[in-house]
Coordinates of C-alpha atoms in Angstrom, one line a residue:
M142 CA 85.7 79.8 187.1
A143 CA 88.5 81.2 184.9
D144 CA 86.8 84.6 184.8
T145 CA 86.6 84.6 188.5
A146 CA 90.3 83.8 188.8
V147 CA 91.2 86.6 186.3
T148 CA 89.0 89.1 188.2
G149 CA 90.7 88.2 191.5
Q150 CA 94.1 88.5 190.0
G151 CA 93.2 91.9 188.6
R152 CA 92.0 93.1 191.9
R153 CA 95.2 92.0 193.6
V154 CA 97.2 93.9 191.0
L155 CA 95.0 97.0 191.1
F156 CA 94.8 97.1 194.9
G157 CA 98.2 95.6 195.7
P158 CA 100.3 96.8 198.6
G159 CA 100.8 100.5 198.5
T160 CA 98.8 101.1 195.3
V161 CA 96.4 103.6 196.9
L162 CA 99.2 105.5 198.6
K163 CA 101.3 105.6 195.4
T164 CA 98.3 107.0 193.5
V165 CA 97.6 109.7 196.1
V166 CA 101.3 110.8 196.3
L167 CA 101.7 110.7 192.5
A168 CA 98.6 112.9 192.1
I169 CA 99.9 115.4 194.6
L170 CA 103.3 115.6 192.8
I171 CA 101.6 116.0 189.4
A172 CA 99.5 118.8 190.8
L173 CA 102.4 120.6 192.5
I174 CA 105.2 120.2 189.8
V175 CA 104.0 118.8 186.5
L176 CA 100.9 120.8 185.9
P177 CA 102.5 124.3 186.6
L178 CA 105.2 123.5 184.0
L179 CA 102.8 122.1 181.6
R180 CA 100.4 125.0 182.0
T181 CA 103.3 127.4 181.2
V182 CA 104.2 125.6 178.0
L183 CA 100.5 125.4 176.9
F184 CA 100.0 129.1 177.6
T185 CA 102.8 130.0 175.1
F186 CA 101.1 128.0 172.4
Q187 CA 97.7 129.7 172.6
P188 CA 96.7 131.7 169.5
D189 CA 97.2 135.1 171.1
T190 CA 100.6 134.2 172.6
I191 CA 102.3 131.8 170.2
R192 CA 103.9 134.8 168.4
A193 CA 106.0 135.2 171.5
W194 CA 108.2 132.3 170.4
S195 CA 109.2 134.1 167.1
D196 CA 109.6 137.4 168.9
V197 CA 112.1 135.9 171.3
L198 CA 113.9 133.6 168.9
S199 CA 113.9 135.4 165.5
G200 CA 112.1 138.7 165.8
R201 CA 113.8 142.1 165.3
L202 CA 114.1 142.4 169.1
S203 CA 115.4 138.9 169.6
T204 CA 119.0 140.1 170.1
N205 CA 118.1 142.2 173.1
L206 CA 115.3 139.9 174.3
F207 CA 117.2 136.6 174.2
Y208 CA 120.6 136.3 172.5
K209 CA 122.5 139.0 174.5
P210 CA 121.1 137.8 177.8
L211 CA 121.8 134.3 176.7
G212 CA 125.5 135.1 176.1
N213 CA 125.8 136.8 179.5
T214 CA 124.0 133.9 181.2
L215 CA 126.3 131.3 179.7
L216 CA 129.4 133.3 180.4
I217 CA 128.3 133.7 184.1
G218 CA 127.5 130.0 184.3
V219 CA 130.8 128.7 182.8
V220 CA 133.1 131.1 184.6
V221 CA 131.3 130.6 188.0
G222 CA 131.3 126.9 187.5
A223 CA 135.0 126.8 186.7
G224 CA 135.8 129.2 189.5
C225 CA 133.9 127.2 192.1
I226 CA 135.7 124.0 191.1
L227 CA 139.1 125.8 191.5
L228 CA 138.3 127.4 194.8
G229 CA 136.2 124.6 196.3
G230 CA 138.7 122.0 195.0
F231 CA 141.6 123.9 196.4
L232 CA 140.1 124.2 199.8
A233 CA 138.9 120.6 199.8
W234 CA 142.4 119.4 198.9
L235 CA 143.9 121.4 201.7
V236 CA 141.4 120.1 204.3
V237 CA 141.3 116.5 203.3
M238 CA 144.7 115.6 201.9
T239 CA 147.3 118.0 203.4
N240 CA 148.7 118.9 206.7
V241 CA 147.8 122.6 206.4
P242 CA 147.3 124.3 209.9
F243 CA 143.8 124.7 211.3
R244 CA 142.2 122.3 208.8
K245 CA 139.0 122.0 210.8
T246 CA 138.6 125.8 210.9
I247 CA 139.0 126.0 207.2
G248 CA 136.5 123.2 206.7
V249 CA 133.9 124.9 208.9
M250 CA 134.4 128.3 207.3
A251 CA 134.2 126.8 203.8
T252 CA 130.6 125.6 204.4
L253 CA 129.4 129.0 205.5
P254 CA 129.2 131.1 202.3
F255 CA 126.2 129.1 201.0
M256 CA 124.2 130.1 204.2
I257 CA 124.6 133.8 203.2
P258 CA 122.1 134.9 200.5
S259 CA 123.7 135.9 197.3
F260 CA 121.8 139.3 197.4
A261 CA 123.5 139.9 200.8
A262 CA 126.9 139.5 199.2
A263 CA 125.8 141.7 196.2
L264 CA 124.6 144.5 198.6
A265 CA 127.9 144.3 200.5
W266 CA 129.8 144.6 197.2
G267 CA 127.8 147.7 196.4
A268 CA 128.5 149.2 199.8
L269 CA 132.2 148.8 199.2
F270 CA 132.8 149.4 195.5
R271 CA 129.8 151.3 194.2
N272 CA 130.8 154.4 192.1
D273 CA 128.8 157.4 190.9
R274 CA 128.1 156.1 187.4
V275 CA 124.3 155.6 188.1
G276 CA 124.0 158.3 190.7
G277 CA 123.1 158.0 194.3
Q278 CA 125.5 157.0 197.1
V279 CA 129.0 155.9 196.4
G280 CA 130.7 153.0 198.2
W281 CA 133.2 153.2 201.0
V282 CA 136.3 152.7 198.8
Q283 CA 135.4 155.7 196.6
G284 CA 134.4 157.6 199.7
M285 CA 137.9 157.2 200.9
G286 CA 139.2 158.9 197.7
A287 CA 139.9 156.0 195.4
D288 CA 138.6 156.0 191.9
I289 CA 136.6 152.9 191.2
P290 CA 136.4 151.9 187.5
D291 CA 133.0 151.1 186.1
W292 CA 134.0 147.5 185.3
L293 CA 134.7 146.8 189.0
A294 CA 131.6 148.6 190.4
W295 CA 129.0 147.3 187.9
G296 CA 128.3 144.6 185.4
I297 CA 129.7 141.2 184.6
V298 CA 133.0 141.3 186.7
P299 CA 131.4 141.9 190.1
T300 CA 128.6 139.5 189.3
L301 CA 131.2 136.8 188.5
I302 CA 133.1 137.5 191.7
V303 CA 130.1 137.6 194.0
L304 CA 128.5 134.4 192.6
T305 CA 131.8 132.5 192.7
L306 CA 132.3 133.4 196.3
H307 CA 128.7 132.4 197.0
Y308 CA 128.6 129.0 195.3
F309 CA 132.1 127.6 195.9
S310 CA 131.1 126.2 199.3
L311 CA 128.7 123.9 197.4
A312 CA 131.7 122.6 195.3
F313 CA 133.8 122.3 198.4
T314 CA 131.3 120.0 200.1
I315 CA 131.0 117.7 197.1
I316 CA 134.7 117.5 196.3
A317 CA 135.8 117.1 199.9
A318 CA 133.5 114.1 200.2
A319 CA 135.0 112.5 197.1
L320 CA 138.6 113.2 198.2
A321 CA 138.0 111.5 201.5
T322 CA 137.3 108.2 199.6
V323 CA 140.5 108.2 197.4
N324 CA 142.0 104.7 197.9
S325 CA 145.3 105.0 199.9
D326 CA 146.8 102.1 197.9
L327 CA 146.9 104.2 194.8
V328 CA 148.6 107.1 196.4
E329 CA 151.0 105.0 198.4
A330 CA 152.0 103.0 195.3
A331 CA 152.8 106.2 193.5
Q332 CA 154.8 107.5 196.4
I333 CA 156.8 104.3 196.5
A334 CA 157.5 104.6 192.8
G335 CA 158.9 108.1 193.4
A336 CA 156.1 110.2 192.1
K337 CA 156.0 113.8 193.4
G338 CA 153.0 115.4 195.0
R339 CA 152.0 117.3 191.8
R340 CA 152.2 114.1 189.7
I341 CA 150.1 112.2 192.2
L342 CA 147.5 115.1 192.2
M343 CA 147.3 115.3 188.4
G344 CA 147.6 111.6 187.6
I345 CA 145.6 110.0 190.4
V346 CA 143.6 112.3 192.6
L347 CA 142.0 114.4 189.8
P348 CA 141.0 111.5 187.5
V349 CA 139.4 109.4 190.3
T350 CA 137.4 112.4 191.6
M351 CA 136.2 113.5 188.2
P352 CA 132.5 112.6 189.0
A353 CA 132.6 115.0 191.9
L354 CA 134.3 117.7 189.9
V355 CA 131.7 117.4 187.1
A356 CA 128.8 117.3 189.6
A357 CA 130.1 120.3 191.5
G358 CA 130.6 122.3 188.3
S359 CA 127.2 121.3 186.9
L360 CA 125.4 122.4 190.1
C361 CA 127.3 125.6 190.4
F362 CA 126.6 126.4 186.7
A363 CA 122.9 125.7 187.2
G364 CA 122.8 127.9 190.3
A365 CA 124.7 130.7 188.6
V366 CA 122.6 130.8 185.5
S367 CA 119.3 130.8 187.5
N368 CA 120.5 133.4 190.0
F369 CA 118.4 136.6 189.8
A370 CA 119.5 138.8 192.8
T371 CA 123.2 139.4 192.0
P372 CA 122.8 140.3 188.3
A373 CA 119.8 142.4 189.1
L374 CA 121.6 144.4 191.8
L375 CA 124.9 144.7 190.0
G376 CA 124.0 144.4 186.4
L377 CA 120.6 146.0 185.8
P378 CA 121.7 149.6 186.7
V379 CA 124.1 149.4 183.7
R380 CA 121.6 147.5 181.5
M381 CA 123.5 144.1 181.8
Q382 CA 120.7 141.5 181.3
T383 CA 120.7 137.8 181.9
L384 CA 117.9 135.4 181.1
S385 CA 116.6 135.6 184.7
T386 CA 116.5 139.4 184.8
R387 CA 115.0 139.5 181.3
L388 CA 112.3 137.1 182.4
F389 CA 111.5 139.3 185.5
G390 CA 111.4 142.4 183.3
M391 CA 109.1 140.9 180.7
I392 CA 106.5 139.8 183.3
E393 CA 106.9 143.1 185.3
V394 CA 105.8 145.1 182.2
G395 CA 103.0 142.7 181.3
Q396 CA 104.6 140.9 178.4
V397 CA 103.9 137.5 180.0
G398 CA 104.0 135.5 176.8
R399 CA 107.6 136.5 176.1
G400 CA 108.5 136.1 179.7
Y401 CA 107.2 132.5 179.8
V402 CA 109.1 131.7 176.6
I403 CA 112.3 133.0 178.2
G404 CA 111.5 131.0 181.3
I405 CA 111.0 127.7 179.3
L406 CA 114.3 128.3 177.4
L407 CA 116.1 129.0 180.7
V408 CA 114.8 125.6 182.1
L409 CA 116.0 123.8 179.0
I410 CA 119.4 125.3 179.2
S411 CA 119.9 124.4 182.8
A412 CA 118.6 120.9 182.2
A413 CA 120.8 120.4 179.1
F414 CA 124.0 121.3 181.0
L415 CA 123.1 119.0 184.0
W416 CA 122.3 116.2 181.5
A417 CA 125.6 116.8 179.7
G418 CA 127.5 116.6 183.0
N419 CA 125.8 113.3 183.8
R420 CA 126.6 111.9 180.4
L421 CA 130.3 113.0 180.7
V422 CA 130.6 111.0 184.0
S423 CA 128.6 108.0 182.8
G424 CA 130.9 107.7 179.8
R425 CA 133.7 106.4 182.0
R426 CA 133.7 102.7 182.8
S427 CA 134.5 103.0 186.5
Y428 CA 135.4 105.5 189.2
A429 CA 135.5 103.0 192.0
T430 CA 137.9 104.2 194.7
I431 CA 136.6 102.3 197.8
T432 CA 137.5 98.7 198.0
G433 CA 138.0 96.1 200.7
K434 CA 141.6 97.2 201.1
G435 CA 143.4 100.3 201.9
G436 CA 143.3 102.6 204.9
R437 CA 143.5 106.4 205.2
A438 CA 146.5 107.7 203.2
K439 CA 149.2 109.8 204.7
R440 CA 148.6 113.5 204.1
F441 CA 150.7 115.4 201.7
D442 CA 153.4 117.3 203.6
L443 CA 153.3 120.9 202.4
R444 CA 156.5 121.8 204.3
G445 CA 157.3 125.4 203.8
A446 CA 154.1 126.1 201.9
R447 CA 151.9 125.2 204.9
W448 CA 151.5 128.8 206.2
P449 CA 151.3 130.6 202.9
L450 CA 148.6 128.2 201.7
F451 CA 146.8 128.7 205.0
A452 CA 146.9 132.5 204.5
I453 CA 145.6 132.2 200.9
A454 CA 142.7 130.0 202.1
M455 CA 141.8 132.4 205.0
V456 CA 141.8 135.4 202.6
I457 CA 139.3 133.6 200.4
L458 CA 137.1 132.5 203.3
V459 CA 137.2 135.9 205.1
A460 CA 136.2 137.6 201.9
A461 CA 133.3 135.2 201.4
T462 CA 132.0 135.1 205.0
V463 CA 133.3 137.7 207.4
V464 CA 133.6 140.8 205.2
P465 CA 130.0 140.7 203.8
V466 CA 128.5 140.5 207.3
I467 CA 130.7 143.3 208.7
V468 CA 130.0 145.5 205.8
L469 CA 126.2 144.9 206.0
V470 CA 126.1 145.6 209.7
A471 CA 128.2 148.7 209.3
S472 CA 126.1 150.0 206.4
S473 CA 122.9 149.5 208.4
L474 CA 124.3 151.9 211.0
A475 CA 126.2 154.4 208.8
P476 CA 124.5 157.5 207.4
S477 CA 125.9 156.7 204.0
S478 CA 128.1 154.0 202.4
A479 CA 130.8 156.5 201.7
N480 CA 131.2 156.9 205.5
L481 CA 130.9 153.3 206.4
F482 CA 132.6 153.2 209.7
S483 CA 131.9 156.7 211.1
G484 CA 128.8 158.7 212.2
W485 CA 126.8 155.6 213.1
T486 CA 123.2 155.9 213.9
L487 CA 120.4 153.6 215.0
H488 CA 117.8 155.4 212.9
Y489 CA 117.6 152.6 210.3
W490 CA 116.8 150.2 213.1
I491 CA 114.7 152.0 215.7
G492 CA 114.3 155.5 214.4
Q493 CA 110.9 157.3 214.2
S494 CA 109.7 159.0 211.0
D495 CA 111.7 162.2 210.4
Q496 CA 111.2 164.2 207.2
S497 CA 114.7 165.6 207.4
F498 CA 116.3 162.1 207.4
A499 CA 115.9 159.2 204.9
Q500 CA 112.9 160.9 203.3
G501 CA 110.9 160.3 206.4
I502 CA 111.1 156.5 206.3
P503 CA 111.1 155.1 209.9
G504 CA 113.5 152.4 211.1
I505 CA 112.7 148.8 210.4
A506 CA 111.3 148.3 214.0
F507 CA 108.6 151.0 213.3
N508 CA 108.1 150.5 209.6
E509 CA 104.7 148.8 209.3
N510 CA 105.6 147.4 205.8
I511 CA 108.8 145.8 207.0
V512 CA 107.2 144.4 210.3
R513 CA 104.4 142.9 208.2
A514 CA 107.0 141.4 205.8
L515 CA 108.9 139.9 208.7
T516 CA 105.6 138.3 210.0
V517 CA 104.7 137.0 206.6
T518 CA 108.2 135.6 206.0
L519 CA 108.4 133.8 209.3
A520 CA 104.9 132.4 208.8
L521 CA 105.8 131.4 205.3
G522 CA 108.9 129.6 206.5
A523 CA 107.0 127.7 209.2
A524 CA 104.2 126.7 206.9
V525 CA 106.5 125.6 204.1
A526 CA 108.7 123.7 206.6
F527 CA 105.6 121.7 207.7
T528 CA 104.0 121.2 204.3
G529 CA 107.3 120.4 202.7
M530 CA 108.3 117.8 205.2
F531 CA 104.8 116.3 205.2
V532 CA 104.8 115.8 201.4
G533 CA 108.4 114.9 201.3
L534 CA 107.9 112.3 204.0
L535 CA 104.9 110.8 202.1
A536 CA 106.9 110.6 198.9
S537 CA 110.0 109.1 200.4
Y538 CA 108.0 106.7 202.5
T539 CA 106.2 105.5 199.4
T540 CA 109.3 104.9 197.4
A541 CA 111.2 103.3 200.3
R542 CA 108.5 100.9 201.4
Y543 CA 106.9 100.1 198.0
R544 CA 109.8 100.3 195.6
E545 CA 108.6 98.2 192.7
G546 CA 106.4 99.4 189.8
W547 CA 106.4 102.4 187.4
M548 CA 104.6 104.6 189.9
S549 CA 107.4 104.5 192.4
A550 CA 109.9 105.4 189.6
A551 CA 107.6 108.2 188.5
I552 CA 107.4 109.6 192.1
T553 CA 111.1 109.6 192.4
Q554 CA 111.7 111.3 189.1
I555 CA 109.0 114.0 189.5
S556 CA 110.0 114.8 193.1
F557 CA 113.5 115.8 191.9
L558 CA 112.3 117.7 188.8
P559 CA 112.4 121.2 190.5
L560 CA 116.2 120.9 190.7
L561 CA 116.2 121.5 187.0
V562 CA 114.0 124.5 187.1
P563 CA 115.5 127.9 188.1
G564 CA 113.5 129.6 190.9
I565 CA 112.4 132.6 188.9
A566 CA 111.1 130.3 186.1
F567 CA 109.3 128.2 188.7
G568 CA 107.6 131.3 190.1
A569 CA 106.6 132.3 186.6
A570 CA 105.1 128.9 186.1
Y571 CA 103.0 129.3 189.2
I572 CA 101.7 132.6 188.0
A573 CA 100.5 130.9 184.8
Y574 CA 99.2 128.0 186.9
L575 CA 97.3 129.6 189.8
G576 CA 97.4 133.3 188.9
A577 CA 94.0 133.0 187.1
P578 CA 90.8 131.1 188.2
I579 CA 90.7 127.4 187.3
G580 CA 87.0 126.4 187.1
P581 CA 85.4 127.0 190.5
L582 CA 88.8 127.7 192.1
P583 CA 89.6 131.4 192.5
A584 CA 92.9 133.0 191.4
L585 CA 95.5 132.8 194.1
Y586 CA 97.9 135.5 193.0
G587 CA 98.7 137.8 195.8
T588 CA 97.7 135.3 198.5
F589 CA 99.6 133.5 201.2
A590 CA 98.4 130.2 199.9
L591 CA 100.1 130.7 196.6
L592 CA 103.4 131.4 198.3
V593 CA 103.1 128.3 200.4
I594 CA 102.1 126.0 197.5
A595 CA 104.8 127.3 195.2
A596 CA 107.6 127.1 197.8
T597 CA 106.5 123.6 198.9
A598 CA 106.8 122.4 195.4
Y599 CA 110.1 124.2 194.7
L600 CA 111.8 122.8 197.8
L601 CA 110.4 119.3 197.4
P602 CA 113.7 117.8 196.4
F603 CA 115.2 118.8 199.7
S604 CA 112.1 117.6 201.6
V605 CA 112.3 114.2 199.9
Q606 CA 116.0 113.9 200.5
T607 CA 115.5 114.6 204.2
G608 CA 112.5 112.2 204.3
R609 CA 114.6 109.5 202.7
A610 CA 117.2 109.8 205.4
V611 CA 114.5 109.7 208.1
I612 CA 112.9 106.6 206.7
Q613 CA 116.3 104.8 206.6
Q614 CA 116.6 105.4 210.3
V615 CA 113.5 103.3 211.1
G616 CA 113.6 99.6 210.5
G617 CA 110.9 98.2 208.3
E618 CA 110.3 95.3 210.8
L619 CA 108.8 97.8 213.3
E620 CA 106.1 98.9 210.9
E621 CA 105.6 95.3 209.7
S622 CA 104.9 94.2 213.3
A623 CA 102.4 97.1 213.8
R624 CA 100.7 96.3 210.5
M625 CA 100.2 92.6 211.6
T626 CA 98.5 93.9 214.7
G627 CA 96.0 95.8 212.5
A628 CA 97.6 99.3 212.6
G629 CA 96.8 101.3 209.5
F630 CA 99.2 103.5 207.5
A631 CA 98.3 106.7 209.4
R632 CA 98.7 105.0 212.7
R633 CA 102.1 103.5 211.8
L634 CA 103.4 106.8 210.5
S635 CA 102.2 108.8 213.5
A636 CA 103.1 106.3 216.2
I637 CA 106.3 104.8 214.9
T638 CA 108.0 106.6 212.1
V639 CA 107.5 110.2 213.1
P640 CA 108.3 109.8 216.9
L641 CA 111.5 107.8 216.2
A642 CA 112.7 110.2 213.6
I643 CA 111.4 113.5 215.0
R644 CA 114.9 115.0 215.5
G645 CA 115.8 114.4 211.8
L646 CA 112.4 115.7 210.7
T647 CA 112.8 118.8 212.7
A648 CA 116.3 119.5 211.4
G649 CA 115.1 119.0 207.8
G650 CA 112.2 121.3 208.4
I651 CA 114.5 124.0 209.8
L652 CA 116.7 123.8 206.7
I653 CA 113.7 124.2 204.5
F654 CA 112.7 127.2 206.6
V655 CA 116.1 128.7 206.1
K656 CA 116.0 128.2 202.3
I657 CA 112.7 129.9 201.8
V658 CA 113.4 132.8 204.3
R659 CA 116.5 133.8 202.3
D660 CA 115.1 133.0 198.9
L661 CA 114.6 135.8 196.4
S662 CA 114.4 134.3 192.9
L663 CA 111.2 132.2 193.6
V664 CA 109.2 134.9 195.4
V665 CA 110.2 138.0 193.5
L666 CA 107.5 137.4 190.9
L667 CA 104.9 136.3 193.5
F668 CA 105.5 139.3 195.7
T669 CA 102.6 141.8 196.1
P670 CA 102.2 144.8 198.5
T671 CA 99.5 142.9 200.4
M672 CA 101.8 139.9 200.9
P673 CA 105.3 141.2 201.3
V674 CA 108.4 139.0 201.9
L675 CA 111.6 140.3 203.5
S676 CA 114.0 139.3 200.7
V677 CA 111.9 141.1 198.1
V678 CA 111.4 144.2 200.4
A679 CA 115.2 144.4 200.8
Y680 CA 115.6 144.1 197.0
R681 CA 113.1 146.9 196.4
Y682 CA 114.7 149.2 198.9
A683 CA 118.2 148.6 197.3
S684 CA 116.7 149.2 193.8
E685 CA 115.2 152.5 195.0
G686 CA 118.5 153.7 196.5
F687 CA 117.8 153.1 200.2
A688 CA 120.8 150.9 200.8
Q689 CA 120.8 151.2 204.6
F690 CA 117.3 149.9 204.9
A691 CA 118.0 147.1 202.5
N692 CA 121.2 146.1 204.4
A693 CA 119.4 146.3 207.8
I694 CA 116.7 144.0 206.5
T695 CA 119.3 141.6 205.1
V696 CA 121.1 141.5 208.5
V697 CA 117.8 140.4 210.0
I698 CA 117.5 137.6 207.3
L699 CA 121.1 136.6 208.0
F700 CA 120.5 136.4 211.7
V701 CA 117.4 134.3 211.3
S702 CA 119.1 132.0 208.7
I703 CA 122.3 131.5 210.6
A704 CA 120.5 130.9 213.9
A705 CA 118.2 128.3 212.3
S706 CA 121.1 126.7 210.5
L707 CA 123.1 126.3 213.7
L708 CA 120.0 124.8 215.4
A709 CA 119.5 122.3 212.6
S710 CA 123.2 121.3 212.7
R711 CA 123.0 120.8 216.4
L712 CA 119.9 118.6 216.0
Q713 CA 121.5 116.5 213.3
S714 CA 124.7 116.0 215.3
K715 CA 122.9 114.5 218.3
S716 CA 122.0 110.9 218.1
Q717 CA 118.7 109.7 219.4
P718 CA 119.1 108.8 223.1
W719 CA 116.5 106.0 223.0
L720 CA 118.5 104.2 220.3
K721 CA 121.6 103.9 222.4
N722 CA 122.7 100.5 223.8

């Protein structure tokens, strides 16, 4: 009798609510995220590749293979992280806590740079400031007669500027949200005591928003050190290497063991800095700024500085958003970057093949390779939007409805693991994972399936975050009622959760579509001539000296990305009509 009771209890534990669903979701996440990373590590410890560790870390080539790229990478990460905090924090302070003119305009424009791919800003920089050091076309400024120094045209300085102007909008979003919660009682008490604006800013506002500053700096650091496109376009021509470009170069020349080792080290560096940022914040006892008291504080009166500070903000925002788009459009029409605003032609868009012009390359409308790349890119975006939202919805549903147990905790941790992995390292992991046959499964390298699987796994944190927001919109009592009437999991999901949250799901899917359409770092190693992607095709054209074609392709990517982003924002801003009243 006791044995029977024990057996029944074991079955209840083994087949408790959600156990089967947790097992399925956990298996999917392990297959998508854990196994590729594990396969990469194990590959470097095979007898014929383990030597790659000593080659990279202590061999005679280790200085050029690892330590110089490491120094450049850390310099880029630290400077860009600090610059983003300064720019993003300055703009967030203006918008949230001052009476600067046109605050809403500044706030909207401050969120736009992150929609523009970093390689678009790098191409625009080249169109403006490229000099003749590496040959080929010069930029517009030198074409006007100015002498552009090498340090401004190539290398570390333009890389730092472009990445800072790209990532500061991420810092702005995080810091602005934190500033909006600063308790008015603290500020008003300081004002009553006679404290000036600078004293309040340094003594109250900055300390209580420290978690946001650290989070913004950590994320911008991680984004900068993992960025491939900008250092590749602005640094590789003068042999400035970072870990991401060195990883790409090693795999391109067939030294995959060394490339995987560099990728593993890049992941560890990114994870270490994110962990250090979290530890720094958790070391403080409390950052609570929202209590049951206190309303919105009176904004700082800038007085005579209102318009000068507005002008400074607009210079930053125009340089980060308007100028790159104008330059790219003009460059796609100009015969050369030196004559950016004269002699425009539509050849790079709709021109037929002409051996006397652009080496016979037809415009993008008649270029079969570019048209195919557009088709593949749009199909990839649609497929990843669907698969990503499906897996993300499953993962977030599982952890929301069945929260208890180690499996739910594991699902949550694994689903956000790709945030610690730079895109180019994740692409390298998938080459090690599915680039060769696994038992009866064929190699997927060069196939559309590999692009979809890798992109779905890489963007899973965004899918889960969107899915979590969707699940929170639907009350659990609705599904509980359906379950009591005998509706299964699939029926409840398709008849209740998805219809009620379809607008949020669609918006999340569109944002995932945008992220993969403009991504370069993940797909640059997965690219093949039989499976081209627009971002990589643009990078290839830019590397080969065909800047106009690269810029025209980038304008297409920009148009698709901005249009989809605006559609997603519109969907998110509309409430569901059936939930009114």
